[in-house]
Amino acid sequence: MRGVEDMRRSYDVFFASSNRHKYAEVRDILEKFQIRAGFFKFNPVEIQSDSISDIARQKVIDAYEKCKMPVIVEDVGLYITSLNGFPGPYSSFVFKTIGNKGIVRLLGKNRNAEFLSVVAFYDGKKRPRLFEGRVRGKIAKRLEPGGWGYDPIFIPRGKDKAYAQLDDKNSVSHRYKALAKFATYMLQSSDR
Ligand code: ITT
């Protein structure tokens, strides 16, 4: 078993989440910025809120209490225009209940949507810092194979395929945009 000190030395920051797919993408994206992210698996106690920023802020304080190392979390919402922004903060619940098929069936002509990622960083000092990444796009008419979560149905603007079918998701995604801002902050503020 590796000790806490070894873990600290091996990684620059930890990503706390219940979702391994998210971690795999976070690790690959942060590697592009020479930041090494370790996985801290945890099941966040999510507060009910209309704002995924508020959810991310609470989640990172909870994560820091548990792992006691510099940590980031991410909260994501899929906002569908014709549903007045639903599911937004309820995206996890909607995915588990009606899923991609249910969403595809719900929509008519207007299929515009936006993915929003809020990454929150906390190291126990000062207050948590938040970084946002948004990608506009459309909900596909049918599911495309591959990917995870909403990847089979979200087509980012400027592409003709869903996230599930893109080779460069990690260079264009909502997660990439939020993490690029976090990386700039981290590289500026660290003395590495
Ligand atoms: P945490 O433990 O980190 O909270 P989660 O899976 O609950 O993991 P979110 O609340 O951030 O994550 O995500 C809301 C929903 O959006 C959830 O169903 C995810 O699977 C989905 N999702 C998030 N990012 C996605 C992406 O890049 N592609 C497809 N689906 C995504």
PDB file of C-alpha atoms and ligand atoms in Angstrom:
ATOM      1  CA  MET A   1       0.000   0.000   0.000  1.00  0.00           C
ATOM      2  CA  ARG A   2       1.327   3.411  -0.911  1.00  0.00           C
ATOM      3  CA  GLY A   3       1.308   5.991   1.850  1.00  0.00           C
ATOM      4  CA  VAL A   4      -0.333   9.404   1.671  1.00  0.00           C
ATOM      5  CA  GLU A   5       3.058  11.090   1.211  1.00  0.00           C
ATOM      6  CA  ASP A   6       3.835   8.898  -1.836  1.00  0.00           C
ATOM      7  CA  MET A   7       0.434   9.772  -3.287  1.00  0.00           C
ATOM      8  CA  ARG A   8       1.075  13.470  -2.765  1.00  0.00           C
ATOM      9  CA  ARG A   9       4.419  13.212  -4.528  1.00  0.00           C
ATOM     10  CA  SER A  10       3.037  11.252  -7.488  1.00  0.00           C
ATOM     11  CA  TYR A  11       0.251  13.690  -8.306  1.00  0.00           C
ATOM     12  CA  ASP A  12      -0.185  17.445  -8.520  1.00  0.00           C
ATOM     13  CA  VAL A  13      -3.887  17.344  -7.742  1.00  0.00           C
ATOM     14  CA  PHE A  14      -6.628  14.794  -7.150  1.00  0.00           C
ATOM     15  CA  PHE A  15      -9.875  14.506  -9.060  1.00  0.00           C
ATOM     16  CA  ALA A  16     -12.693  13.415  -6.740  1.00  0.00           C
ATOM     17  CA  SER A  17     -15.663  11.760  -8.399  1.00  0.00           C
ATOM     18  CA  SER A  18     -17.810   8.657  -8.536  1.00  0.00           C
ATOM     19  CA  ASN A  19     -17.365   8.549 -12.317  1.00  0.00           C
ATOM     20  CA  ARG A  20     -14.292   6.830 -13.806  1.00  0.00           C
ATOM     21  CA  HIS A  21     -15.096   8.079 -17.321  1.00  0.00           C
ATOM     22  CA  LYS A  22     -14.824  11.631 -16.106  1.00  0.00           C
ATOM     23  CA  TYR A  23     -11.505  10.868 -14.385  1.00  0.00           C
ATOM     24  CA  ALA A  24     -10.035   9.252 -17.540  1.00  0.00           C
ATOM     25  CA  GLU A  25     -10.804  12.418 -19.509  1.00  0.00           C
ATOM     26  CA  VAL A  26      -9.604  14.766 -16.753  1.00  0.00           C
ATOM     27  CA  ARG A  27      -6.289  12.868 -16.517  1.00  0.00           C
ATOM     28  CA  ASP A  28      -5.718  12.996 -20.289  1.00  0.00           C
ATOM     29  CA  ILE A  29      -6.660  16.670 -20.554  1.00  0.00           C
ATOM     30  CA  LEU A  30      -4.488  17.776 -17.614  1.00  0.00           C
ATOM     31  CA  GLU A  31      -1.556  15.753 -18.979  1.00  0.00           C
ATOM     32  CA  LYS A  32      -1.515  18.148 -21.952  1.00  0.00           C
ATOM     33  CA  PHE A  33      -0.659  20.854 -19.392  1.00  0.00           C
ATOM     34  CA  GLN A  34       1.891  18.658 -17.574  1.00  0.00           C
ATOM     35  CA  ILE A  35      -0.393  18.389 -14.553  1.00  0.00           C
ATOM     36  CA  ARG A  36      -0.663  14.898 -13.066  1.00  0.00           C
ATOM     37  CA  ALA A  37      -4.110  14.139 -11.677  1.00  0.00           C
ATOM     38  CA  GLY A  38      -4.789  11.194  -9.360  1.00  0.00           C
ATOM     39  CA  PHE A  39      -8.211   9.634  -8.811  1.00  0.00           C
ATOM     40  CA  PHE A  40      -9.972  10.010  -5.483  1.00  0.00           C
ATOM     41  CA  LYS A  41     -13.081   7.896  -5.797  1.00  0.00           C
ATOM     42  CA  PHE A  42     -15.933   9.207  -3.710  1.00  0.00           C
ATOM     43  CA  ASN A  43     -19.696   9.447  -3.787  1.00  0.00           C
ATOM     44  CA  PRO A  44     -20.485  13.103  -3.330  1.00  0.00           C
ATOM     45  CA  VAL A  45     -23.415  14.180  -1.198  1.00  0.00           C
ATOM     46  CA  GLU A  46     -24.966  16.586  -3.702  1.00  0.00           C
ATOM     47  CA  ILE A  47     -26.983  19.515  -2.439  1.00  0.00           C
ATOM     48  CA  GLN A  48     -30.166  20.422  -4.307  1.00  0.00           C
ATOM     49  CA  SER A  49     -29.618  23.651  -6.185  1.00  0.00           C
ATOM     50  CA  ASP A  50     -30.491  25.312  -9.491  1.00  0.00           C
ATOM     51  CA  SER A  51     -26.841  26.225  -9.853  1.00  0.00           C
ATOM     52  CA  ILE A  52     -24.198  23.684 -10.749  1.00  0.00           C
ATOM     53  CA  SER A  53     -21.611  26.191  -9.481  1.00  0.00           C
ATOM     54  CA  ASP A  54     -23.128  25.975  -5.999  1.00  0.00           C
ATOM     55  CA  ILE A  55     -23.188  22.182  -6.280  1.00  0.00           C
ATOM     56  CA  ALA A  56     -19.516  22.087  -7.371  1.00  0.00           C
ATOM     57  CA  ARG A  57     -18.489  24.447  -4.543  1.00  0.00           C
ATOM     58  CA  GLN A  58     -20.110  22.233  -1.889  1.00  0.00           C
ATOM     59  CA  LYS A  59     -18.815  19.077  -3.552  1.00  0.00           C
ATOM     60  CA  VAL A  60     -15.190  20.243  -3.459  1.00  0.00           C
ATOM     61  CA  ILE A  61     -15.379  21.215   0.228  1.00  0.00           C
ATOM     62  CA  ASP A  62     -16.810  17.765   0.960  1.00  0.00           C
ATOM     63  CA  ALA A  63     -14.067  16.118  -1.154  1.00  0.00           C
ATOM     64  CA  TYR A  64     -11.291  18.079   0.575  1.00  0.00           C
ATOM     65  CA  GLU A  65     -12.637  17.082   4.004  1.00  0.00           C
ATOM     66  CA  LYS A  66     -12.334  13.457   2.913  1.00  0.00           C
ATOM     67  CA  CYS A  67      -9.037  13.407   1.013  1.00  0.00           C
ATOM     68  CA  LYS A  68      -7.098  16.291   2.672  1.00  0.00           C
ATOM     69  CA  MET A  69      -5.097  16.894  -0.501  1.00  0.00           C
ATOM     70  CA  PRO A  70      -5.418  19.591  -3.185  1.00  0.00           C
ATOM     71  CA  VAL A  71      -8.487  18.447  -5.032  1.00  0.00           C
ATOM     72  CA  ILE A  72     -10.762  19.256  -7.941  1.00  0.00           C
ATOM     73  CA  VAL A  73     -14.316  18.131  -8.606  1.00  0.00           C
ATOM     74  CA  GLU A  74     -16.541  18.801 -11.570  1.00  0.00           C
ATOM     75  CA  ASP A  75     -20.265  19.278 -11.902  1.00  0.00           C
ATOM     76  CA  VAL A  76     -21.845  19.046 -15.325  1.00  0.00           C
ATOM     77  CA  GLY A  77     -25.245  20.010 -16.687  1.00  0.00           C
ATOM     78  CA  LEU A  78     -26.850  19.483 -20.077  1.00  0.00           C
ATOM     79  CA  TYR A  79     -29.189  22.419 -20.781  1.00  0.00           C
ATOM     80  CA  ILE A  80     -31.787  21.835 -23.513  1.00  0.00           C
ATOM     81  CA  THR A  81     -33.232  25.034 -24.955  1.00  0.00           C
ATOM     82  CA  SER A  82     -36.721  23.781 -25.840  1.00  0.00           C
ATOM     83  CA  LEU A  83     -37.070  22.342 -22.308  1.00  0.00           C
ATOM     84  CA  ASN A  84     -36.190  25.721 -20.753  1.00  0.00           C
ATOM     85  CA  GLY A  85     -32.759  24.466 -19.723  1.00  0.00           C
ATOM     86  CA  PHE A  86     -33.885  21.128 -18.281  1.00  0.00           C
ATOM     87  CA  PRO A  87     -32.263  18.801 -17.156  1.00  0.00           C
ATOM     88  CA  GLY A  88     -29.410  21.189 -16.132  1.00  0.00           C
ATOM     89  CA  PRO A  89     -28.559  20.418 -12.490  1.00  0.00           C
ATOM     90  CA  TYR A  90     -30.708  17.264 -12.692  1.00  0.00           C
ATOM     91  CA  SER A  91     -28.690  15.755 -15.556  1.00  0.00           C
ATOM     92  CA  SER A  92     -27.469  12.762 -13.556  1.00  0.00           C
ATOM     93  CA  PHE A  93     -30.975  11.888 -12.396  1.00  0.00           C
ATOM     94  CA  VAL A  94     -32.467  12.262 -15.884  1.00  0.00           C
ATOM     95  CA  PHE A  95     -29.715  10.102 -17.361  1.00  0.00           C
ATOM     96  CA  LYS A  96     -30.468   7.346 -14.849  1.00  0.00           C
ATOM     97  CA  THR A  97     -34.229   7.545 -15.385  1.00  0.00           C
ATOM     98  CA  ILE A  98     -35.253   8.318 -18.991  1.00  0.00           C
ATOM     99  CA  GLY A  99     -31.721   8.154 -20.440  1.00  0.00           C
ATOM    100  CA  ASN A 100     -30.621   9.155 -23.919  1.00  0.00           C
ATOM    101  CA  LYS A 101     -33.548   7.430 -25.621  1.00  0.00           C
ATOM    102  CA  GLY A 102     -36.040   9.302 -23.482  1.00  0.00           C
ATOM    103  CA  ILE A 103     -34.437  12.668 -24.248  1.00  0.00           C
ATOM    104  CA  VAL A 104     -34.233  12.019 -27.980  1.00  0.00           C
ATOM    105  CA  ARG A 105     -37.950  11.166 -27.984  1.00  0.00           C
ATOM    106  CA  LEU A 106     -38.945  14.253 -26.007  1.00  0.00           C
ATOM    107  CA  LEU A 107     -37.607  16.757 -28.510  1.00  0.00           C
ATOM    108  CA  GLY A 108     -39.180  18.251 -31.606  1.00  0.00           C
ATOM    109  CA  LYS A 109     -37.673  20.591 -34.150  1.00  0.00           C
ATOM    110  CA  ASN A 110     -35.620  22.779 -31.851  1.00  0.00           C
ATOM    111  CA  ARG A 111     -32.798  20.513 -30.686  1.00  0.00           C
ATOM    112  CA  ASN A 112     -30.396  23.177 -29.411  1.00  0.00           C
ATOM    113  CA  ALA A 113     -28.557  22.410 -26.184  1.00  0.00           C
ATOM    114  CA  GLU A 114     -25.516  23.389 -24.168  1.00  0.00           C
ATOM    115  CA  PHE A 115     -23.112  21.393 -22.026  1.00  0.00           C
ATOM    116  CA  LEU A 116     -21.768  23.288 -19.018  1.00  0.00           C
ATOM    117  CA  SER A 117     -18.892  22.094 -16.860  1.00  0.00           C
ATOM    118  CA  VAL A 118     -17.906  23.730 -13.594  1.00  0.00           C
ATOM    119  CA  VAL A 119     -14.582  22.577 -12.170  1.00  0.00           C
ATOM    120  CA  ALA A 120     -13.955  23.520  -8.539  1.00  0.00           C
ATOM    121  CA  PHE A 121     -10.510  23.473  -6.909  1.00  0.00           C
ATOM    122  CA  TYR A 122      -9.804  23.554  -3.166  1.00  0.00           C
ATOM    123  CA  ASP A 123      -6.638  23.055  -1.148  1.00  0.00           C
ATOM    124  CA  GLY A 124      -7.993  23.960   2.279  1.00  0.00           C
ATOM    125  CA  LYS A 125      -6.732  27.541   2.052  1.00  0.00           C
ATOM    126  CA  LYS A 126      -8.851  30.558   1.189  1.00  0.00           C
ATOM    127  CA  ARG A 127     -12.012  29.672  -0.718  1.00  0.00           C
ATOM    128  CA  PRO A 128     -12.723  27.192  -3.529  1.00  0.00           C
ATOM    129  CA  ARG A 129     -11.950  28.492  -7.050  1.00  0.00           C
ATOM    130  CA  LEU A 130     -14.381  27.803  -9.873  1.00  0.00           C
ATOM    131  CA  PHE A 131     -13.702  27.438 -13.624  1.00  0.00           C
ATOM    132  CA  GLU A 132     -16.419  27.186 -16.275  1.00  0.00           C
ATOM    133  CA  GLY A 133     -16.477  25.604 -19.711  1.00  0.00           C
ATOM    134  CA  ARG A 134     -19.435  25.765 -22.124  1.00  0.00           C
ATOM    135  CA  VAL A 135     -20.093  24.086 -25.450  1.00  0.00           C
ATOM    136  CA  ARG A 136     -23.177  24.799 -27.514  1.00  0.00           C
ATOM    137  CA  GLY A 137     -24.572  22.131 -29.776  1.00  0.00           C
ATOM    138  CA  LYS A 138     -27.583  20.011 -30.694  1.00  0.00           C
ATOM    139  CA  ILE A 139     -29.260  16.837 -29.537  1.00  0.00           C
ATOM    140  CA  ALA A 140     -28.986  14.147 -32.218  1.00  0.00           C
ATOM    141  CA  LYS A 141     -32.133  12.607 -33.745  1.00  0.00           C
ATOM    142  CA  ARG A 142     -30.871   9.130 -32.929  1.00  0.00           C
ATOM    143  CA  LEU A 143     -28.169   7.696 -30.679  1.00  0.00           C
ATOM    144  CA  GLU A 144     -24.665   7.393 -32.118  1.00  0.00           C
ATOM    145  CA  PRO A 145     -22.619   4.421 -30.897  1.00  0.00           C
ATOM    146  CA  GLY A 146     -19.733   4.754 -28.439  1.00  0.00           C
ATOM    147  CA  GLY A 147     -18.803   7.072 -25.604  1.00  0.00           C
ATOM    148  CA  TRP A 148     -20.527   7.250 -22.225  1.00  0.00           C
ATOM    149  CA  GLY A 149     -23.264   9.306 -20.559  1.00  0.00           C
ATOM    150  CA  TYR A 150     -24.781  11.797 -23.007  1.00  0.00           C
ATOM    151  CA  ASP A 151     -21.939  11.344 -25.556  1.00  0.00           C
ATOM    152  CA  PRO A 152     -24.199   9.399 -28.011  1.00  0.00           C
ATOM    153  CA  ILE A 153     -26.659  12.317 -28.348  1.00  0.00           C
ATOM    154  CA  PHE A 154     -24.663  15.558 -28.037  1.00  0.00           C
ATOM    155  CA  ILE A 155     -23.350  17.064 -31.290  1.00  0.00           C
ATOM    156  CA  PRO A 156     -21.089  20.047 -30.561  1.00  0.00           C
ATOM    157  CA  ARG A 157     -21.454  23.095 -32.812  1.00  0.00           C
ATOM    158  CA  GLY A 158     -19.119  22.980 -35.806  1.00  0.00           C
ATOM    159  CA  LYS A 159     -19.044  19.148 -35.882  1.00  0.00           C
ATOM    160  CA  ASP A 160     -21.287  16.726 -37.716  1.00  0.00           C
ATOM    161  CA  LYS A 161     -20.905  13.896 -35.222  1.00  0.00           C
ATOM    162  CA  ALA A 162     -21.807  13.381 -31.577  1.00  0.00           C
ATOM    163  CA  TYR A 163     -19.138  13.409 -28.832  1.00  0.00           C
ATOM    164  CA  ALA A 164     -19.366   9.587 -28.922  1.00  0.00           C
ATOM    165  CA  GLN A 165     -17.917   9.545 -32.463  1.00  0.00           C
ATOM    166  CA  LEU A 166     -15.302  12.284 -32.149  1.00  0.00           C
ATOM    167  CA  ASP A 167     -11.584  11.550 -31.929  1.00  0.00           C
ATOM    168  CA  ASP A 168     -10.904  14.976 -30.481  1.00  0.00           C
ATOM    169  CA  LYS A 169     -13.578  15.272 -27.777  1.00  0.00           C
ATOM    170  CA  ASN A 170     -10.866  15.998 -25.201  1.00  0.00           C
ATOM    171  CA  SER A 171      -9.651  19.031 -27.178  1.00  0.00           C
ATOM    172  CA  VAL A 172     -13.055  20.653 -27.692  1.00  0.00           C
ATOM    173  CA  SER A 173     -15.316  19.581 -24.826  1.00  0.00           C
ATOM    174  CA  HIS A 174     -16.943  21.544 -21.978  1.00  0.00           C
ATOM    175  CA  ARG A 175     -14.563  19.652 -19.658  1.00  0.00           C
ATOM    176  CA  TYR A 176     -11.514  20.673 -21.720  1.00  0.00           C
ATOM    177  CA  LYS A 177     -12.539  24.339 -21.621  1.00  0.00           C
ATOM    178  CA  ALA A 178     -13.046  24.402 -17.852  1.00  0.00           C
ATOM    179  CA  LEU A 179      -9.834  22.451 -17.191  1.00  0.00           C
ATOM    180  CA  ALA A 180      -7.766  24.669 -19.498  1.00  0.00           C
ATOM    181  CA  LYS A 181      -8.749  27.633 -17.277  1.00  0.00           C
ATOM    182  CA  PHE A 182      -7.943  25.623 -14.147  1.00  0.00           C
ATOM    183  CA  ALA A 183      -4.560  24.589 -15.617  1.00  0.00           C
ATOM    184  CA  THR A 184      -3.637  28.202 -16.352  1.00  0.00           C
ATOM    185  CA  TYR A 185      -4.516  29.136 -12.766  1.00  0.00           C
ATOM    186  CA  MET A 186      -2.635  26.182 -11.294  1.00  0.00           C
ATOM    187  CA  LEU A 187       0.508  26.681 -13.374  1.00  0.00           C
ATOM    188  CA  GLN A 188       0.574  30.397 -12.512  1.00  0.00           C
ATOM    189  CA  SER A 189       0.068  29.865  -8.807  1.00  0.00           C
ATOM    190  CA  SER A 190       2.320  26.838  -8.282  1.00  0.00           C
ATOM    191  CA  ASP A 191       6.013  26.993  -7.558  1.00  0.00           C
ATOM    192  CA  ARG A 192       6.754  23.746  -9.353  1.00  0.00           C
TER     193      ARG A 192
HETATM  194  P1  ITT B   1     -19.624  12.934  -9.976  1.00  0.00           P
HETATM  195  O1  ITT B   1     -19.456  11.833  -8.993  1.00  0.00           O
HETATM  196  O2  ITT B   1     -18.311  13.527 -10.387  1.00  0.00           O
HETATM  197  O3  ITT B   1     -20.623  13.977  -9.563  1.00  0.00           O
HETATM  198  P2  ITT B   1     -21.556  12.255 -12.107  1.00  0.00           P
HETATM  199  O4  ITT B   1     -21.522  11.165 -13.129  1.00  0.00           O
HETATM  200  O5  ITT B   1     -22.705  12.292 -11.140  1.00  0.00           O
HETATM  201  O6  ITT B   1     -20.148  12.210 -11.337  1.00  0.00           O
HETATM  202  P3  ITT B   1     -22.187  14.957 -13.125  1.00  0.00           P
HETATM  203  O7  ITT B   1     -23.229  15.185 -12.085  1.00  0.00           O
HETATM  204  O8  ITT B   1     -21.134  15.967 -13.274  1.00  0.00           O
HETATM  205  O9  ITT B   1     -21.399  13.576 -12.891  1.00  0.00           O
HETATM  206  O10 ITT B   1     -22.817  14.714 -14.549  1.00  0.00           O
HETATM  207  C1  ITT B   1     -24.172  14.856 -14.839  1.00  0.00           C
HETATM  208  C2  ITT B   1     -24.565  13.867 -15.919  1.00  0.00           C
HETATM  209  O11 ITT B   1     -23.968  14.279 -17.149  1.00  0.00           O
HETATM  210  C3  ITT B   1     -24.131  12.435 -15.665  1.00  0.00           C
HETATM  211  O12 ITT B   1     -25.170  11.565 -16.060  1.00  0.00           O
HETATM  212  C4  ITT B   1     -22.920  12.248 -16.563  1.00  0.00           C
HETATM  213  O13 ITT B   1     -22.815  10.903 -17.037  1.00  0.00           O
HETATM  214  C5  ITT B   1     -23.234  13.208 -17.719  1.00  0.00           C
HETATM  215  N1  ITT B   1     -22.012  13.754 -18.312  1.00  0.00           N
HETATM  216  C6  ITT B   1     -21.121  14.583 -17.717  1.00  0.00           C
HETATM  217  N2  ITT B   1     -20.104  14.873 -18.557  1.00  0.00           N
HETATM  218  C7  ITT B   1     -20.345  14.201 -19.690  1.00  0.00           C
HETATM  219  C8  ITT B   1     -19.649  14.049 -20.915  1.00  0.00           C
HETATM  220  O14 ITT B   1     -18.470  14.626 -21.147  1.00  0.00           O
HETATM  221  N3  ITT B   1     -20.192  13.287 -21.862  1.00  0.00           N
HETATM  222  C9  ITT B   1     -21.364  12.662 -21.658  1.00  0.00           C
HETATM  223  N4  ITT B   1     -22.072  12.732 -20.540  1.00  0.00           N
HETATM  224  C10 ITT B   1     -21.578  13.490 -19.557  1.00  0.00           C
END
